[in-house]
Amino acid sequence: MSFLKRIKKALGWEIRSNKPEYDLNPLIYSQLRPFRLPLILIQIILMTGALGYVYIEDYPIMKAIFQSAYTFTTTGFGALNEANFSNQGIIFTVTLMLSGFAVLTFSVGILINTISNGTLFKLLKERKMLYKIARLRRHFVIFYHNEYTAQLARQFRENHVPFVVVDPRDDIEEIAKEYGYPYIVNEEPYKEVAFFKSHLSSAKGAISLSKNISDNITLIASVRLYEKELGRSPFLIISNAETQNDKVRLKKLGADKVVAPPSLMAKRVSAMAIRPDMENVLEEFLYKKDTPIDMEEAFVGEESWAVDKQIQDLHLRDRMKVSIIGITEATGKFIQMPKGNTVIRANCKLLLVGSHRGISKSKRILSYSQKPKDI
């Protein structure tokens, strides 16, 4: 890390870079290494030819270079003084022609072998993808492709949320085209190289949607270790679990949010059966694209001016058109539909409902240590 970057990190400034964290150039150069010998041979033969024509035929240096070049490439004669060549010049020219033909044939063979191998073009294509990913900020990295990932990617695209999909399978490019993944990384998700290529250091969070609990456990532990190495604020880690027991385990290991599809489906079906008329409320007002209504949690820290104040003293409904419909206290107790005289305690979470703009402004105001003058 450079001295300037160290100063920025010490001051808490964000270090932005549009360069990938993983450098593919050494691998690309290794694919180009076979071309070194043909290029060296071409230069040696051209120099030898030019010096030979200067010595044998007494050519000026520029004409000697020209004669050597088109003799070496066997493109034809007649531009200079070939009709008056001496015997030594003729023998030298024939030797130069044969040498040029041999070197060019050798070079074409190496070129065809490199192209047919396909590794070079694959690396160049991957490097182009890494440069695109390096420009992302506050994105999500989704690990493992399956039907959950496909549905989540569709929702993210509709809501303009940037994301990168990481999966180790060989046909991930075809899968990305089929499901519309804009950015992909073909690596084992738990490896550090996958974190570098997906630019995880600048991401908002990581999402692990493997159906194998072991994969999710390994990934959560790896992301938390990487987070400590970076010394940055915690990632938002979301995972899935097939059972309630697995859900508890993943949360203990460091996942912030864990979704259990069987439990979620049971709750949804139960809600449909009990209140059929409310079936589409969430889709219409929370999950629908460009909805005017949003729902988020706002954390009230110990330094917030709102601590020990009543809800009505915040004036969120009057000024921001935002309502508090629930409070999760530090002890875990949840208060639903709190009244205006309910006191807000330190380290609690407020469940806010309103417009996205109003909620964002409310969360910012609640983070202040001093009460704003306009409230």
Short mmCIF file of C-alpha atoms in Angstrom, two decimals:
data_model
loop_
_atom_site.label_atom_id
_atom_site.label_comp_id
_atom_site.label_asym_id
_atom_site.label_seq_id
_atom_site.Cartn_x
_atom_site.Cartn_y
_atom_site.Cartn_z
CA MET A 1 0.00 0.00 0.00
CA SER A 2 1.37 3.39 -1.02
CA PHE A 3 2.03 6.19 1.49
CA LEU A 4 -0.89 8.24 0.10
CA LYS A 5 -3.29 5.29 0.47
CA ARG A 6 -2.12 4.77 4.05
CA ILE A 7 -2.92 8.41 4.85
CA LYS A 8 -6.38 8.11 3.25
CA LYS A 9 -7.10 4.95 5.21
CA ALA A 10 -5.96 6.55 8.48
CA LEU A 11 -8.26 9.53 7.84
CA GLY A 12 -11.16 7.24 7.01
CA TRP A 13 -11.37 8.39 3.39
CA GLU A 14 -12.70 5.98 0.81
CA ILE A 15 -10.00 4.69 -1.51
CA ARG A 16 -11.46 4.43 -5.00
CA SER A 17 -9.80 2.64 -7.87
CA ASN A 18 -11.14 1.58 -11.25
CA LYS A 19 -8.44 -1.04 -11.63
CA PRO A 20 -9.21 -4.70 -10.84
CA GLU A 21 -7.79 -6.03 -7.59
CA TYR A 22 -6.67 -9.18 -9.40
CA ASP A 23 -4.08 -8.71 -12.15
CA LEU A 24 -4.43 -11.06 -15.14
CA ASN A 25 -1.51 -9.54 -17.05
CA PRO A 26 1.07 -12.15 -15.88
CA LEU A 27 -1.17 -14.93 -17.23
CA ILE A 28 -1.71 -13.06 -20.49
CA TYR A 29 2.04 -12.48 -20.87
CA SER A 30 2.68 -16.18 -20.26
CA GLN A 31 0.41 -16.95 -23.24
CA LEU A 32 2.35 -14.47 -25.40
CA ARG A 33 5.75 -15.87 -24.35
CA PRO A 34 5.98 -18.36 -27.30
CA PHE A 35 6.02 -15.39 -29.70
CA ARG A 36 9.33 -14.13 -28.34
CA LEU A 37 11.55 -16.53 -30.28
CA PRO A 38 9.91 -15.87 -33.71
CA LEU A 39 10.10 -12.11 -33.14
CA ILE A 40 13.76 -12.33 -32.17
CA LEU A 41 14.55 -14.48 -35.24
CA ILE A 42 12.74 -12.03 -37.54
CA GLN A 43 14.73 -9.08 -36.15
CA ILE A 44 18.04 -10.95 -36.45
CA ILE A 45 17.38 -12.02 -40.05
CA LEU A 46 16.24 -8.54 -41.11
CA MET A 47 19.33 -6.95 -39.55
CA THR A 48 21.60 -9.57 -41.11
CA GLY A 49 19.95 -9.04 -44.50
CA ALA A 50 20.30 -5.25 -44.35
CA LEU A 51 23.98 -5.46 -43.34
CA GLY A 52 24.58 -8.09 -46.06
CA TYR A 53 23.22 -5.86 -48.83
CA VAL A 54 25.25 -2.92 -47.54
CA TYR A 55 28.44 -5.02 -47.63
CA ILE A 56 27.85 -7.14 -50.77
CA GLU A 57 25.93 -4.78 -53.08
CA ASP A 58 27.05 -1.47 -51.57
CA TYR A 59 23.44 -0.38 -50.89
CA PRO A 60 22.62 2.71 -48.83
CA ILE A 61 21.28 1.68 -45.41
CA MET A 62 17.62 2.57 -46.12
CA LYS A 63 17.57 0.72 -49.46
CA ALA A 64 19.31 -2.21 -47.76
CA ILE A 65 16.57 -2.37 -45.13
CA PHE A 66 13.90 -2.20 -47.83
CA GLN A 67 15.59 -4.90 -49.93
CA SER A 68 16.00 -7.13 -46.88
CA ALA A 69 12.35 -6.72 -45.84
CA TYR A 70 10.68 -7.62 -49.10
CA THR A 71 13.20 -10.37 -49.83
CA PHE A 72 12.58 -11.84 -46.36
CA THR A 73 8.79 -11.77 -46.87
CA THR A 74 9.10 -13.05 -50.50
CA THR A 75 6.76 -10.33 -51.78
CA GLY A 76 8.56 -9.92 -55.12
CA PHE A 77 11.39 -8.09 -56.91
CA GLY A 78 11.89 -5.21 -59.30
CA ALA A 79 11.81 -2.21 -57.02
CA LEU A 80 15.59 -1.84 -56.77
CA ASN A 81 18.71 -3.09 -58.59
CA GLU A 82 18.21 -6.88 -58.38
CA ALA A 83 19.04 -7.42 -62.08
CA ASN A 84 22.65 -6.35 -61.44
CA PHE A 85 23.27 -8.52 -58.35
CA SER A 86 26.65 -10.21 -58.10
CA ASN A 87 26.91 -13.96 -57.59
CA GLN A 88 27.49 -13.40 -53.87
CA GLY A 89 24.39 -11.18 -53.78
CA ILE A 90 22.26 -13.83 -55.53
CA ILE A 91 23.38 -16.57 -53.13
CA PHE A 92 22.79 -14.27 -50.16
CA THR A 93 19.31 -13.36 -51.46
CA VAL A 94 18.30 -17.01 -51.93
CA THR A 95 19.52 -17.82 -48.42
CA LEU A 96 17.54 -14.87 -47.04
CA MET A 97 14.40 -16.01 -48.87
CA LEU A 98 14.61 -19.56 -47.48
CA SER A 99 15.31 -18.28 -44.00
CA GLY A 100 12.36 -15.89 -44.19
CA PHE A 101 10.02 -18.64 -45.40
CA ALA A 102 11.13 -20.96 -42.56
CA VAL A 103 10.74 -18.31 -39.84
CA LEU A 104 7.35 -17.13 -41.14
CA THR A 105 6.06 -20.71 -41.31
CA PHE A 106 7.28 -21.30 -37.75
CA SER A 107 5.60 -18.08 -36.57
CA VAL A 108 2.28 -18.93 -38.25
CA GLY A 109 2.35 -22.36 -36.58
CA ILE A 110 2.79 -20.75 -33.15
CA LEU A 111 0.01 -18.24 -33.90
CA ILE A 112 -2.43 -20.96 -34.97
CA ASN A 113 -1.58 -23.07 -31.90
CA THR A 114 -2.20 -20.12 -29.54
CA ILE A 115 -5.51 -19.19 -31.20
CA SER A 116 -6.79 -22.78 -31.33
CA ASN A 117 -5.94 -23.20 -27.64
CA GLY A 118 -8.36 -20.37 -26.80
CA THR A 119 -6.76 -19.52 -23.46
CA LEU A 120 -5.45 -16.12 -24.59
CA PHE A 121 -8.83 -14.88 -25.82
CA LYS A 122 -10.49 -16.24 -22.69
CA LEU A 123 -8.06 -14.28 -20.49
CA LEU A 124 -8.53 -11.08 -22.53
CA LYS A 125 -12.32 -11.44 -22.23
CA GLU A 126 -12.05 -12.04 -18.49
CA ARG A 127 -9.80 -9.00 -18.03
CA LYS A 128 -12.38 -6.84 -19.81
CA MET A 129 -15.05 -8.15 -17.41
CA LEU A 130 -12.85 -7.45 -14.37
CA TYR A 131 -12.38 -3.82 -15.44
CA LYS A 132 -16.17 -3.44 -15.67
CA ILE A 133 -16.63 -4.96 -12.21
CA ALA A 134 -13.92 -2.70 -10.76
CA ARG A 135 -16.09 0.33 -11.53
CA LEU A 136 -18.93 -0.93 -9.31
CA ARG A 137 -19.56 0.56 -5.88
CA ARG A 138 -21.98 -0.57 -3.15
CA HIS A 139 -22.92 -3.62 -5.19
CA PHE A 140 -23.86 -7.11 -4.02
CA VAL A 141 -21.83 -10.23 -4.71
CA ILE A 142 -24.09 -13.26 -5.18
CA PHE A 143 -22.36 -16.61 -4.71
CA TYR A 144 -23.61 -19.81 -6.42
CA HIS A 145 -26.07 -19.94 -9.28
CA ASN A 146 -29.41 -21.70 -8.84
CA GLU A 147 -33.12 -20.85 -9.18
CA TYR A 148 -32.89 -18.56 -6.15
CA THR A 149 -30.08 -16.58 -7.79
CA ALA A 150 -32.02 -16.31 -11.06
CA GLN A 151 -35.08 -14.86 -9.30
CA LEU A 152 -32.99 -12.52 -7.15
CA ALA A 153 -31.07 -11.28 -10.21
CA ARG A 154 -34.36 -10.43 -11.92
CA GLN A 155 -35.49 -8.40 -8.91
CA PHE A 156 -32.13 -6.62 -8.68
CA ARG A 157 -32.22 -5.71 -12.38
CA GLU A 158 -35.75 -4.30 -12.08
CA ASN A 159 -34.71 -2.19 -9.08
CA HIS A 160 -31.36 -1.14 -10.61
CA VAL A 161 -29.27 -2.81 -7.89
CA PRO A 162 -25.75 -3.67 -9.19
CA PHE A 163 -24.59 -7.23 -8.57
CA VAL A 164 -21.93 -9.77 -9.52
CA VAL A 165 -22.57 -13.52 -9.72
CA VAL A 166 -19.74 -15.87 -8.69
CA ASP A 167 -19.95 -19.54 -9.63
CA PRO A 168 -17.31 -22.22 -10.42
CA ARG A 169 -19.12 -24.11 -13.17
CA ASP A 170 -17.62 -24.11 -16.67
CA ASP A 171 -20.82 -23.05 -18.46
CA ILE A 172 -21.37 -19.91 -16.36
CA GLU A 173 -21.10 -17.68 -19.47
CA GLU A 174 -24.02 -19.47 -21.15
CA ILE A 175 -25.97 -19.32 -17.90
CA ALA A 176 -25.26 -15.57 -17.60
CA LYS A 177 -26.64 -14.97 -21.10
CA GLU A 178 -29.74 -17.02 -20.36
CA TYR A 179 -30.57 -15.35 -17.04
CA GLY A 180 -29.24 -11.86 -17.75
CA TYR A 181 -26.30 -11.69 -15.33
CA PRO A 182 -24.39 -8.53 -16.33
CA TYR A 183 -21.22 -9.36 -14.37
CA ILE A 184 -19.85 -12.85 -13.68
CA VAL A 185 -16.77 -14.39 -12.08
CA ASN A 186 -15.85 -18.00 -12.79
CA GLU A 187 -14.12 -19.02 -9.55
CA GLU A 188 -14.68 -21.10 -6.45
CA PRO A 189 -16.72 -18.70 -4.24
CA TYR A 190 -14.84 -19.32 -0.98
CA LYS A 191 -11.40 -18.52 -2.44
CA GLU A 192 -9.78 -15.13 -1.95
CA VAL A 193 -9.23 -14.76 -5.70
CA ALA A 194 -13.03 -14.74 -6.11
CA PHE A 195 -13.23 -11.86 -3.62
CA PHE A 196 -10.59 -9.93 -5.58
CA LYS A 197 -12.22 -10.51 -8.96
CA SER A 198 -15.72 -9.61 -7.73
CA HIS A 199 -14.34 -6.42 -6.11
CA LEU A 200 -15.85 -7.45 -2.79
CA SER A 201 -13.88 -4.77 -0.93
CA SER A 202 -16.17 -2.10 -2.46
CA ALA A 203 -19.37 -4.14 -2.17
CA LYS A 204 -22.26 -3.48 0.16
CA GLY A 205 -22.73 -7.12 0.97
CA ALA A 206 -22.42 -10.79 0.06
CA ILE A 207 -25.29 -13.18 -0.65
CA SER A 208 -24.78 -16.95 -0.45
CA LEU A 209 -27.67 -18.96 -1.90
CA SER A 210 -26.26 -22.47 -2.06
CA LYS A 211 -28.62 -25.29 -1.12
CA ASN A 212 -25.67 -26.96 0.61
CA ILE A 213 -25.36 -25.68 4.18
CA SER A 214 -21.61 -26.44 4.19
CA ASP A 215 -21.05 -24.07 1.25
CA ASN A 216 -22.88 -21.28 3.05
CA ILE A 217 -20.98 -21.86 6.29
CA THR A 218 -17.61 -21.81 4.49
CA LEU A 219 -18.48 -18.66 2.57
CA ILE A 220 -19.76 -16.73 5.59
CA ALA A 221 -16.59 -17.54 7.54
CA SER A 222 -14.38 -16.59 4.57
CA VAL A 223 -16.16 -13.25 4.03
CA ARG A 224 -15.91 -12.33 7.72
CA LEU A 225 -12.17 -13.13 7.73
CA TYR A 226 -11.67 -11.05 4.57
CA GLU A 227 -13.61 -8.23 6.21
CA LYS A 228 -11.19 -8.24 9.16
CA GLU A 229 -8.19 -8.19 6.81
CA LEU A 230 -9.60 -5.13 5.06
CA GLY A 231 -10.41 -3.38 8.33
CA ARG A 232 -13.63 -2.04 6.86
CA SER A 233 -17.21 -1.76 8.11
CA PRO A 234 -19.08 -5.09 8.26
CA PHE A 235 -20.52 -6.56 5.10
CA LEU A 236 -24.23 -7.25 4.95
CA ILE A 237 -24.28 -11.04 4.62
CA ILE A 238 -27.49 -12.74 3.52
CA SER A 239 -27.87 -16.49 3.19
CA ASN A 240 -30.49 -19.20 2.86
CA ALA A 241 -31.19 -22.31 4.90
CA GLU A 242 -33.45 -25.29 4.32
CA THR A 243 -34.29 -25.86 7.99
CA GLN A 244 -34.86 -23.72 11.06
CA ASN A 245 -31.87 -25.35 12.77
CA ASP A 246 -29.59 -24.38 9.87
CA LYS A 247 -30.98 -20.84 10.02
CA VAL A 248 -29.94 -20.52 13.67
CA ARG A 249 -26.47 -21.92 12.93
CA LEU A 250 -25.82 -19.51 10.07
CA LYS A 251 -26.82 -16.53 12.19
CA LYS A 252 -24.46 -17.63 14.96
CA LEU A 253 -21.63 -17.94 12.41
CA GLY A 254 -22.05 -14.35 11.24
CA ALA A 255 -24.90 -14.08 8.73
CA ASP A 256 -26.94 -10.90 9.18
CA LYS A 257 -30.06 -12.23 7.48
CA VAL A 258 -31.03 -15.84 6.79
CA VAL A 259 -34.04 -16.84 4.70
CA ALA A 260 -35.57 -20.30 5.09
CA PRO A 261 -37.59 -20.96 1.88
CA PRO A 262 -39.81 -23.72 3.38
CA SER A 263 -40.72 -21.55 6.38
CA LEU A 264 -41.22 -18.50 4.16
CA MET A 265 -43.50 -20.44 1.82
CA ALA A 266 -45.53 -21.81 4.75
CA LYS A 267 -46.08 -18.31 6.16
CA ARG A 268 -47.09 -16.99 2.74
CA VAL A 269 -49.57 -19.82 2.11
CA SER A 270 -50.96 -19.37 5.63
CA ALA A 271 -51.48 -15.65 5.04
CA MET A 272 -53.24 -16.39 1.74
CA ALA A 273 -55.54 -18.88 3.43
CA ILE A 274 -56.41 -16.68 6.40
CA ARG A 275 -56.56 -13.28 4.60
CA PRO A 276 -57.09 -13.89 0.86
CA ASP A 277 -57.80 -10.22 0.15
CA MET A 278 -54.35 -9.23 1.44
CA GLU A 279 -52.50 -11.56 -0.93
CA ASN A 280 -50.96 -8.93 -3.17
CA VAL A 281 -50.30 -6.14 -0.66
CA LEU A 282 -46.56 -6.78 -0.35
CA GLU A 283 -46.13 -7.12 -4.12
CA GLU A 284 -48.00 -3.89 -4.76
CA PHE A 285 -46.43 -1.68 -2.11
CA LEU A 286 -43.07 -3.18 -1.13
CA TYR A 287 -41.74 -5.42 -3.90
CA LYS A 288 -43.16 -3.65 -6.94
CA LYS A 289 -40.76 -1.64 -9.08
CA ASP A 290 -40.83 2.15 -8.51
CA THR A 291 -43.35 1.82 -5.67
CA PRO A 292 -44.02 5.08 -3.74
CA ILE A 293 -44.01 3.17 -0.44
CA ASP A 294 -40.94 1.67 1.18
CA MET A 295 -40.14 -0.03 4.49
CA GLU A 296 -36.76 0.03 6.25
CA GLU A 297 -35.19 -0.24 9.70
CA ALA A 298 -33.41 2.73 11.30
CA PHE A 299 -30.93 2.13 14.11
CA VAL A 300 -30.95 4.58 17.04
CA GLY A 301 -27.51 4.58 18.69
CA GLU A 302 -26.58 5.73 22.16
CA GLU A 303 -25.36 9.11 20.84
CA SER A 304 -28.56 9.88 18.94
CA TRP A 305 -30.54 12.92 20.06
CA ALA A 306 -33.72 10.81 19.76
CA VAL A 307 -32.81 8.62 22.76
CA ASP A 308 -35.35 8.97 25.61
CA LYS A 309 -37.61 11.07 23.40
CA GLN A 310 -41.22 10.20 22.61
CA ILE A 311 -42.18 9.27 19.06
CA GLN A 312 -44.36 12.36 18.74
CA ASP A 313 -41.33 14.55 19.54
CA LEU A 314 -39.56 13.35 16.39
CA HIS A 315 -42.21 14.79 14.05
CA LEU A 316 -41.32 12.22 11.38
CA ARG A 317 -44.91 11.89 10.21
CA ASP A 318 -45.45 15.66 10.00
CA ARG A 319 -42.14 16.60 8.36
CA MET A 320 -41.06 13.48 6.43
CA LYS A 321 -44.39 11.68 5.86
CA VAL A 322 -42.82 8.65 7.57
CA SER A 323 -44.54 6.46 10.19
CA ILE A 324 -42.99 4.22 12.85
CA ILE A 325 -44.93 0.94 12.80
CA GLY A 326 -42.63 -1.09 15.03
CA ILE A 327 -39.76 -0.86 17.52
CA THR A 328 -37.23 -3.62 18.21
CA GLU A 329 -35.58 -2.85 21.54
CA ALA A 330 -32.00 -3.81 22.45
CA THR A 331 -33.36 -6.73 24.49
CA GLY A 332 -35.06 -8.15 21.39
CA LYS A 333 -38.58 -7.19 22.46
CA PHE A 334 -40.73 -6.00 19.56
CA ILE A 335 -43.37 -3.30 20.02
CA GLN A 336 -45.87 -3.23 17.19
CA MET A 337 -47.80 -0.11 16.23
CA PRO A 338 -46.31 2.04 19.04
CA LYS A 339 -48.28 5.04 20.26
CA GLY A 340 -47.09 8.63 20.05
CA ASN A 341 -46.05 8.72 23.70
CA THR A 342 -43.85 5.60 23.39
CA VAL A 343 -40.29 6.39 24.54
CA ILE A 344 -37.41 5.51 22.24
CA ARG A 345 -34.52 3.76 23.98
CA ALA A 346 -30.86 3.51 23.01
CA ASN A 347 -29.71 0.81 20.57
CA CYS A 348 -33.20 0.09 19.31
CA LYS A 349 -34.39 -0.30 15.72
CA LEU A 350 -37.32 1.64 14.32
CA LEU A 351 -39.38 0.07 11.55
CA LEU A 352 -40.20 2.96 9.20
CA VAL A 353 -42.81 3.11 6.44
CA GLY A 354 -42.97 5.90 3.87
CA SER A 355 -41.34 7.09 0.68
CA HIS A 356 -37.75 6.12 -0.02
CA ARG A 357 -36.68 9.76 0.10
CA GLY A 358 -38.49 10.38 3.39
CA ILE A 359 -37.03 7.27 5.02
CA SER A 360 -33.49 8.17 3.91
CA LYS A 361 -33.84 11.67 5.37
CA SER A 362 -35.33 10.28 8.61
CA LYS A 363 -32.45 7.81 9.06
CA ARG A 364 -29.97 10.63 8.54
CA ILE A 365 -31.70 12.85 11.11
CA LEU A 366 -31.85 10.02 13.67
CA SER A 367 -28.08 9.57 13.36
CA TYR A 368 -27.39 13.15 14.55
CA SER A 369 -26.16 13.69 18.08
CA GLN A 370 -27.85 17.10 18.31
CA LYS A 371 -31.50 17.79 17.61
CA PRO A 372 -31.92 19.56 14.21
CA LYS A 373 -33.15 23.14 14.43
CA ASP A 374 -36.03 22.56 11.99
CA ILE A 375 -37.65 19.92 14.25
#
